[in-house]
XYZ file of C-alpha atoms in Angstrom:
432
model
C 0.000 0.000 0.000
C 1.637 3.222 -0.725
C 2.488 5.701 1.534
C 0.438 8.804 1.308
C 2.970 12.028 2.219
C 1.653 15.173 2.730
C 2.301 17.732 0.775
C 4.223 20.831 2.330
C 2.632 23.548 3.490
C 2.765 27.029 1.599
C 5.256 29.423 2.926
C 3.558 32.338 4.748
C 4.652 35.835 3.416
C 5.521 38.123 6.226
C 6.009 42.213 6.058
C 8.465 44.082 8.570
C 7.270 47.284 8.773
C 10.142 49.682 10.246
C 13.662 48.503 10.617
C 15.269 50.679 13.547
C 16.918 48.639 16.301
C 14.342 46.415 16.856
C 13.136 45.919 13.227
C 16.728 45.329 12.568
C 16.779 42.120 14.928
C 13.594 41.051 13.756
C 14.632 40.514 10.078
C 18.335 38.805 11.726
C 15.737 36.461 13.673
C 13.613 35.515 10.860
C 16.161 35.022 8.380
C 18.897 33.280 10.242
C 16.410 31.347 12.091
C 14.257 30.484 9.122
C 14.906 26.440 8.973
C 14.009 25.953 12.872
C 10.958 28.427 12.607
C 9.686 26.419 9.735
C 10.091 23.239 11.435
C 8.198 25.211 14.500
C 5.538 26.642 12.633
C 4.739 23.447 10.070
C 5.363 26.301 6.764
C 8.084 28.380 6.076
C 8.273 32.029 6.831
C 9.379 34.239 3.736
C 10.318 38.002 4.463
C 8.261 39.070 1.998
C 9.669 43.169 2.314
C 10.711 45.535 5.182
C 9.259 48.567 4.977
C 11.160 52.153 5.547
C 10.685 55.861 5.164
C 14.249 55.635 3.245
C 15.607 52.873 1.118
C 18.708 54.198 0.715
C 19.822 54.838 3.807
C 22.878 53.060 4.901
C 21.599 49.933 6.869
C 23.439 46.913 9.316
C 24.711 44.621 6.419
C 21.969 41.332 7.939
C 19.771 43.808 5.563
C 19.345 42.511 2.443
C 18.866 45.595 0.130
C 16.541 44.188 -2.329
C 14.249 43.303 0.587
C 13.650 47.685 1.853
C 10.744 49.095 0.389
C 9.151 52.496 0.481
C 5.974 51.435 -1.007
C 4.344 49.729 2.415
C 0.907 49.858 0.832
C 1.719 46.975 -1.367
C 3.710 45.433 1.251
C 1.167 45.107 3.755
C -1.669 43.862 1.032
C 0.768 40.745 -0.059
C 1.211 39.574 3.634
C 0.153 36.926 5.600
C 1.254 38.152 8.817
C 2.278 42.184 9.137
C 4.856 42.572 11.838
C 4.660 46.604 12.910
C 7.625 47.834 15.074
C 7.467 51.628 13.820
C 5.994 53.528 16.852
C 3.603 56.002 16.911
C -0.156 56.257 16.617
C -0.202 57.316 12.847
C 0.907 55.667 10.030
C 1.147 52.709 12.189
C -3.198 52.611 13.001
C -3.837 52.882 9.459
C -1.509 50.367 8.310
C -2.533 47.723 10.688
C -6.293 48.384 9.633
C -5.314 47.537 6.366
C -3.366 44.422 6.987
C -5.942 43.324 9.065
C -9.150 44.039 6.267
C -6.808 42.396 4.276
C -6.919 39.168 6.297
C -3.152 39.032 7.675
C -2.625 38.452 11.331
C -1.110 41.248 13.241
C 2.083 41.776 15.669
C 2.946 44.908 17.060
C 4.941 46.676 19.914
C 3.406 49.504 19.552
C 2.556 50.103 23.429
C 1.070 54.101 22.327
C -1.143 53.071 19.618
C -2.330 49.725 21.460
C -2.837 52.270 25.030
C -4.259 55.030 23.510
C -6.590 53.048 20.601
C -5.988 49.312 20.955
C -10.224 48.380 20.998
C -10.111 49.910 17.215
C -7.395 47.251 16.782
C -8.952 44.114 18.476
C -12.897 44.859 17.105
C -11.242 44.854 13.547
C -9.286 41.647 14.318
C -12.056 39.809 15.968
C -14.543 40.317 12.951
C -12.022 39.736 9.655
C -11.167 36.640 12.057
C -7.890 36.894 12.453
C -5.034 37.232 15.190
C -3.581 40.443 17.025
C -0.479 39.613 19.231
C 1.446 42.283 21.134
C 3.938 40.449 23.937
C 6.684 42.686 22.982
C 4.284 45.881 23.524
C 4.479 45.949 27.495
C 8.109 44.805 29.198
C 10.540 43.339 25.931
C 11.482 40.003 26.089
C 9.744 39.318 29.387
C 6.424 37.104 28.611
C 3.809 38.545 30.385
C 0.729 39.635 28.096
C 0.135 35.867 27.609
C 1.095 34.122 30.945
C -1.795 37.399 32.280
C -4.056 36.911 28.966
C -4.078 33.064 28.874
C -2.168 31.151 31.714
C -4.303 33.157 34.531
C -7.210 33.682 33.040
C -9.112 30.852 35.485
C -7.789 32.925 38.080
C -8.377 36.185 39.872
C -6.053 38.821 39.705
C -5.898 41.459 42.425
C -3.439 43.848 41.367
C -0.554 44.155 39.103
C 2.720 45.899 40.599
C 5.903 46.507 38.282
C 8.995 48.341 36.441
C 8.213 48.487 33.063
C 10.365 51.302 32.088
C 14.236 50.227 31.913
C 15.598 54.000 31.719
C 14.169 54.929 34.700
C 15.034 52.241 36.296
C 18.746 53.033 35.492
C 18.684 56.391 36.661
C 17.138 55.901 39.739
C 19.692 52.716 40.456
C 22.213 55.332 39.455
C 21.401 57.814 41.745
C 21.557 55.179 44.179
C 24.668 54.056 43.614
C 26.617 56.733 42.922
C 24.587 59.521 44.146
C 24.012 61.440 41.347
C 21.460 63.970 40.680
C 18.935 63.172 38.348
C 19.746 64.789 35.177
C 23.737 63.599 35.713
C 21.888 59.900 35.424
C 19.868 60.586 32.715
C 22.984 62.241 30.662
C 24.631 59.167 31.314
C 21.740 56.798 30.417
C 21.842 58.842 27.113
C 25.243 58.391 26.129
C 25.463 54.178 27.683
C 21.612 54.236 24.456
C 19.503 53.264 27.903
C 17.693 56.761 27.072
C 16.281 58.867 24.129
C 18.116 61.947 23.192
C 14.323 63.339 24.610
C 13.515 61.703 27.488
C 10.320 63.109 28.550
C 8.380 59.583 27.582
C 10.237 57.691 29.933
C 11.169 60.450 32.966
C 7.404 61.677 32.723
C 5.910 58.189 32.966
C 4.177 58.410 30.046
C 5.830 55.199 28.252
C 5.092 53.223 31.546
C 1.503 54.330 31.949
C 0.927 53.045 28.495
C 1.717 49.970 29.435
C 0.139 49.627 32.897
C -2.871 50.725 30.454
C -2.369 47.410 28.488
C -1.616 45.405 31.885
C -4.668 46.271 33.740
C -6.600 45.593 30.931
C -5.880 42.148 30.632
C -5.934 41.663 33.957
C -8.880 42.970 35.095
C -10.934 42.253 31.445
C -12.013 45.951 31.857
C -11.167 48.606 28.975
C -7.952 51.252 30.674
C -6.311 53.676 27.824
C -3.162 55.612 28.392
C -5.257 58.507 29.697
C -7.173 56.838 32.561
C -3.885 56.266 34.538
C -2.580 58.941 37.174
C 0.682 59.424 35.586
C 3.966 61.902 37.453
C 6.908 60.794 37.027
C 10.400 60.555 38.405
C 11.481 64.322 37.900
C 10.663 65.384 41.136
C 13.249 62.615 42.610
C 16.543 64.491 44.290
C 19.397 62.841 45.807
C 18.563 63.377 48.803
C 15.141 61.212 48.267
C 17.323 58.536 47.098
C 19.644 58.524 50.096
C 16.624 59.096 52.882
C 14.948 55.699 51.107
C 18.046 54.081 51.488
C 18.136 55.246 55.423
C 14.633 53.803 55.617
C 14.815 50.230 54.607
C 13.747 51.542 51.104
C 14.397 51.480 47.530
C 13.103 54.360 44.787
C 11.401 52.972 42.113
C 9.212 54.432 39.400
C 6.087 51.829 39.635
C 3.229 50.985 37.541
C 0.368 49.541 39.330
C -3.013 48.526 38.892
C -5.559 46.802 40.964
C -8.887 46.079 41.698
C -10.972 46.889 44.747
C -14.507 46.383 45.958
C -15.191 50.216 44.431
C -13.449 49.408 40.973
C -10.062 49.561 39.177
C -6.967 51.769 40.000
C -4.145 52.457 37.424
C -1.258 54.812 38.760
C 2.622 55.543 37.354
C 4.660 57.327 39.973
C 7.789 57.042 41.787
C 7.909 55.256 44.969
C 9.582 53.833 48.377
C 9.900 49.814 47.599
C 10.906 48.276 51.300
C 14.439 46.617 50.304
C 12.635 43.142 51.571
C 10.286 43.224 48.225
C 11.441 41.398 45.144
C 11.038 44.505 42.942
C 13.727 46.660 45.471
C 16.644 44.238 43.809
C 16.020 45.192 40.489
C 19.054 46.770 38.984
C 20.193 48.810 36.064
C 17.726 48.990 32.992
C 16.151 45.146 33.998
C 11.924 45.303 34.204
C 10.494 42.822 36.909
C 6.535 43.035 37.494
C 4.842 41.447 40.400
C 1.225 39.818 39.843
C -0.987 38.706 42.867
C -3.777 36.324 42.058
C -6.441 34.428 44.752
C -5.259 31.150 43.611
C -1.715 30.810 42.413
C -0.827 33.562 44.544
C 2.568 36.440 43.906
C 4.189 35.309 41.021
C 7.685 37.684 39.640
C 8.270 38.164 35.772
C 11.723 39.375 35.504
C 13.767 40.277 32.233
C 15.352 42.433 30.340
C 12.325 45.023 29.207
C 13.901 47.306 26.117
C 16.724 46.399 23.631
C 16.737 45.233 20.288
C 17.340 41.590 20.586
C 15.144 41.286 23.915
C 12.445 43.127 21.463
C 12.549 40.864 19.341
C 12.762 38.034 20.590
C 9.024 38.350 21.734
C 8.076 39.628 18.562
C 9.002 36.721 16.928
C 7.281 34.484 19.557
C 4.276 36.345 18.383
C 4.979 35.716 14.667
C 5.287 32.328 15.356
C 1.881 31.783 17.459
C 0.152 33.760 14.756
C 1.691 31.646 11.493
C 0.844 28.195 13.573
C -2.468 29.364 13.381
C -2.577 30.178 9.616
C -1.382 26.790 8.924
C -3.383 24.746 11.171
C -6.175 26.670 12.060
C -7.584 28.344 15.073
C -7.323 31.745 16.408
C -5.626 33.459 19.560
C -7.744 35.015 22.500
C -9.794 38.017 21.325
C -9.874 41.128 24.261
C -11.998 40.314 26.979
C -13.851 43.132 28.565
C -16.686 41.157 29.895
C -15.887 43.156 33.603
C -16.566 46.658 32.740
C -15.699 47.554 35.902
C -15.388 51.490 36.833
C -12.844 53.097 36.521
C -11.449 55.344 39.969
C -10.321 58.689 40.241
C -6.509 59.422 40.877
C -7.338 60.478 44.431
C -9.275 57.400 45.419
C -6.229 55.248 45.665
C -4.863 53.879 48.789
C -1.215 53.720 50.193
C 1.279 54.866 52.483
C 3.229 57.501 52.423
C 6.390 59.195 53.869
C 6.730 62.715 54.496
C 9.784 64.489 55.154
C 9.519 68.118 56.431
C 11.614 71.104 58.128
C 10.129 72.498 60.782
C 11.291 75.582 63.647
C 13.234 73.301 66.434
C 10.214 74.529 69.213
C 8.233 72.745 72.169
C 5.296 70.497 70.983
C 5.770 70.637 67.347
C 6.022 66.996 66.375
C 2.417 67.264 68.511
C 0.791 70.064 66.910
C 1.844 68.033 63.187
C 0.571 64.366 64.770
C -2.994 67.008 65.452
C -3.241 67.999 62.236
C -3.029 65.050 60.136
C -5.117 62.955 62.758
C -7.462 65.833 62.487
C -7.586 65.262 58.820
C -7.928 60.841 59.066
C -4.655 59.978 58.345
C -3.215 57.558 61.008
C 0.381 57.897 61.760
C 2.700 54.927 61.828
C 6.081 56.053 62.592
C 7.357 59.729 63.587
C 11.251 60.765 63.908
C 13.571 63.683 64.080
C 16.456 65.019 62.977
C 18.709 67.470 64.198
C 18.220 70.338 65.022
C 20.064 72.301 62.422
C 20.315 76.166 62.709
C 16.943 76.585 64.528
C 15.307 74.296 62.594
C 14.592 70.235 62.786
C 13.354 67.638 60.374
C 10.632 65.356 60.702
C 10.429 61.887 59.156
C 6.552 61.035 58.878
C 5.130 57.443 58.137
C 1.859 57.056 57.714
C -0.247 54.007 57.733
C -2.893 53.343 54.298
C -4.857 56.133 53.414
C -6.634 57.633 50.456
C -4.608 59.760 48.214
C -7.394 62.658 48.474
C -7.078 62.401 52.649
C -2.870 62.577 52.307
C -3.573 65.565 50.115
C -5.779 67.633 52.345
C -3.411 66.985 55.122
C -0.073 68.258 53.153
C -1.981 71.340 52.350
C -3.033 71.815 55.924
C 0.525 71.053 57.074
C 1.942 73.291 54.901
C 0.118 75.898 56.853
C 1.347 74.941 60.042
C 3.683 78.502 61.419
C 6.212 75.986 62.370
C 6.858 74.641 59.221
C 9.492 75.652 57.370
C 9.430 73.321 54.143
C 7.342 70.203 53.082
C 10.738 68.403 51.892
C 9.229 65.597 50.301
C 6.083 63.124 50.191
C 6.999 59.485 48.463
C 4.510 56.717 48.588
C 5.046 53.603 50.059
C 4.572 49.996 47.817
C 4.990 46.869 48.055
């Protein structure tokens, strides 16, 4: 009886749309990998074209040249599977669109576009019928969309805590370290290519609270864009901050978290006091970590390098490969669940501790007359100590136990008033 064999699979035609650092690595990935990503996927993967603003631009020599096009139209309505690692909200939205009307599968690592429009993106994908990954979108190599997305989605997720940024990370380990000021760290995380010649995405928290956008959505199958989260950043960090923390049992970290309460869900970016005990206080240099509590398998730590070409794409390519597997034996990946809808809380309804540093006139019954005042105002005090006194003056190191961010804010302002007080040095929450 003969032997029936199966003929081969088709080979899928993939477009590379942008080839800067990360688009670079993609294209080395795909074409030196592209016997063992056949054998993975059951087809082989052609680069069908890599599209750029400028073909002629001198390129790393993995490039082939015949391969650059400026005509991305035509690229994208040839493809299978349209791999977008431009940035930005525009071309990049209209070109996915297209892919996707088209009937190609998606990948992107576009964390702006997917935080400030990404339900645009899925409703297309979910009704042509095809697949939308974006791993690489929220930390680099580290897998966490789809252990969040898929491997705890029988579970209950109570709140998402992480570094997601890798520049900020480095300047505040920098300051640490070495006791720099803040914009000495950031020069230097500029010239070691850990920071933009503009850094105002990463040092304002805007890049991070795109992604704790992304995070929380998955998480808590409730719709979060870029603008619901309470975003500052780390520019108001000094030295001194770093070196009190330090003094304290404490780390500075700029955090992302999001979690989800009785009342609703809370999304916040801002610097904050990590106790050096927590996981997330060892996390050095421009390395992401992000901490996930859930009822049932409990704190689980995703840690990884979270920028970087080759990091990039080496999740970008898991994505390709999820999404091809599917085009050659059928099936789809998960479509965004939003079944939750749960509401979404003001910036001032979120709870934490904080510490407050202030210099006040070195008098009788001061630290008293401040304890008044913010017990006055329901904020409960959990440790008081001073410093000094310097000149006429002392400082006082305030801890407070959990309280709403709108309470901690009424009491600073009333504080502030105090006639003993001299300065309101500093007010860091406390995570983790």
């Amino acid at each position: 009886m003969p032997v029936h064999v199966p003929e081969p699979a088709r080979g899928l035609r993939v477009a590379l749309l942008g080839c800067g650092v990360v688009g670079t690595e993609v294209a080395r990935m795909l074409l030196d990998q592209g016997v063992d990503l056949a054998a993975r996927v059951g087809a082989p993967l052609e680069l069908a074209g890599i599209a750029v603003r400028n073909a002629d631009r001198p390129r790393d020599a993995v490039i082939p040249r015949d391969l650059l096009t400026e005509d991305v139209e035509s690229l994208v309505d040839g493809a299978d599977i349209v791999i977008e690692v431009m940035g930005g909200i525009e071309p990049a939205r209209g070109l996915l669109l297209r892919a996707i009307e088209s009937g190609a599968a998606v990948v992107t690592a576009n964390k702006a576009l997917l935080a400030a429009d990404g339900p645009t993106l899925y409703k297309a994908a979910d009704s042509a019928g095809v697949d939308i990954y974006y791993e690489a979108a929220v930390a680099g190599a580290i897998p966490i969309v789809r252990p969040v997305r898929e491997s705890l989605a029988g579970d209950y997720v109570r709140r998402v805590l992480g570094i997601v940024n890798g520049t900020t990370n480095y300047v505040l380990d920098q300051m640490a370290t070495s006791g720099m000021e803040l914009s000495d760290a950031v020069k230097q995380a500029q010239e070691l290519g850990f920071a933009e010649a503009d850094p105002t995405a990463d040092v304002e928290g805007y890049d991070a609270a795109a992604k704790a956008a992304i995070l929380a959505s998955l998480a808590f199958h409730t719709r979060v864009s870029a603008d619901d989260v309470a975003r500052e950043g780390i520019t108001g960090v000094t030295a001194d901050d770093v070196a009190w923390a330090a003094r304290t049992g404490h780390a500075v970290k700029l955090l992302a978290i999001a979690e989800q309460t009785g009342e609703g869900v809370s999304v916040r970016v801002h610097p904050a006091l990590v106790p050096l005990e927590h996981p997330l206080a060892g996390v050095k240099g421009a390395f992401n970590a992000i901490f996930v509590e859930a009822d049932a398998a409990g704190p689980l730590m995703f840690y990884g390098q979270g920028a970087g070409g080759r990091p990039t794409a080496s999740a970008v390519v898991g994505d390709v490969v999820s999404a091809a597997r599917h085009r050659v034996l059928g099936g789809k990946g998960p479509q965004e669940s939003i079944y939750a809808a749960r509401p979404l809380l003001p910036a001032d309804a979120a709870v934490t501790r904080y510490q407050v540093r202030l210099l006040v006139a070195d008098l009788p019954g001061v630290l008293a007359q401040v304890a008044g005042v913010v017990g006055d105002h329901g904020v409960s005090i959990d440790t008081m100590r001073q410093t000094g006194p310097s000149e006429g003056t002392a400082e006082l190191l305030l801890t407070t136990h959990a309280a709403r961010e709108a309470s901690l804010a009424a009491t600073i302002a009333a504080v502030r008033n105090l006639e003993p007080v001299r300065e309101i040095t500093s007010v860091l929450r406390v995570e983790g």
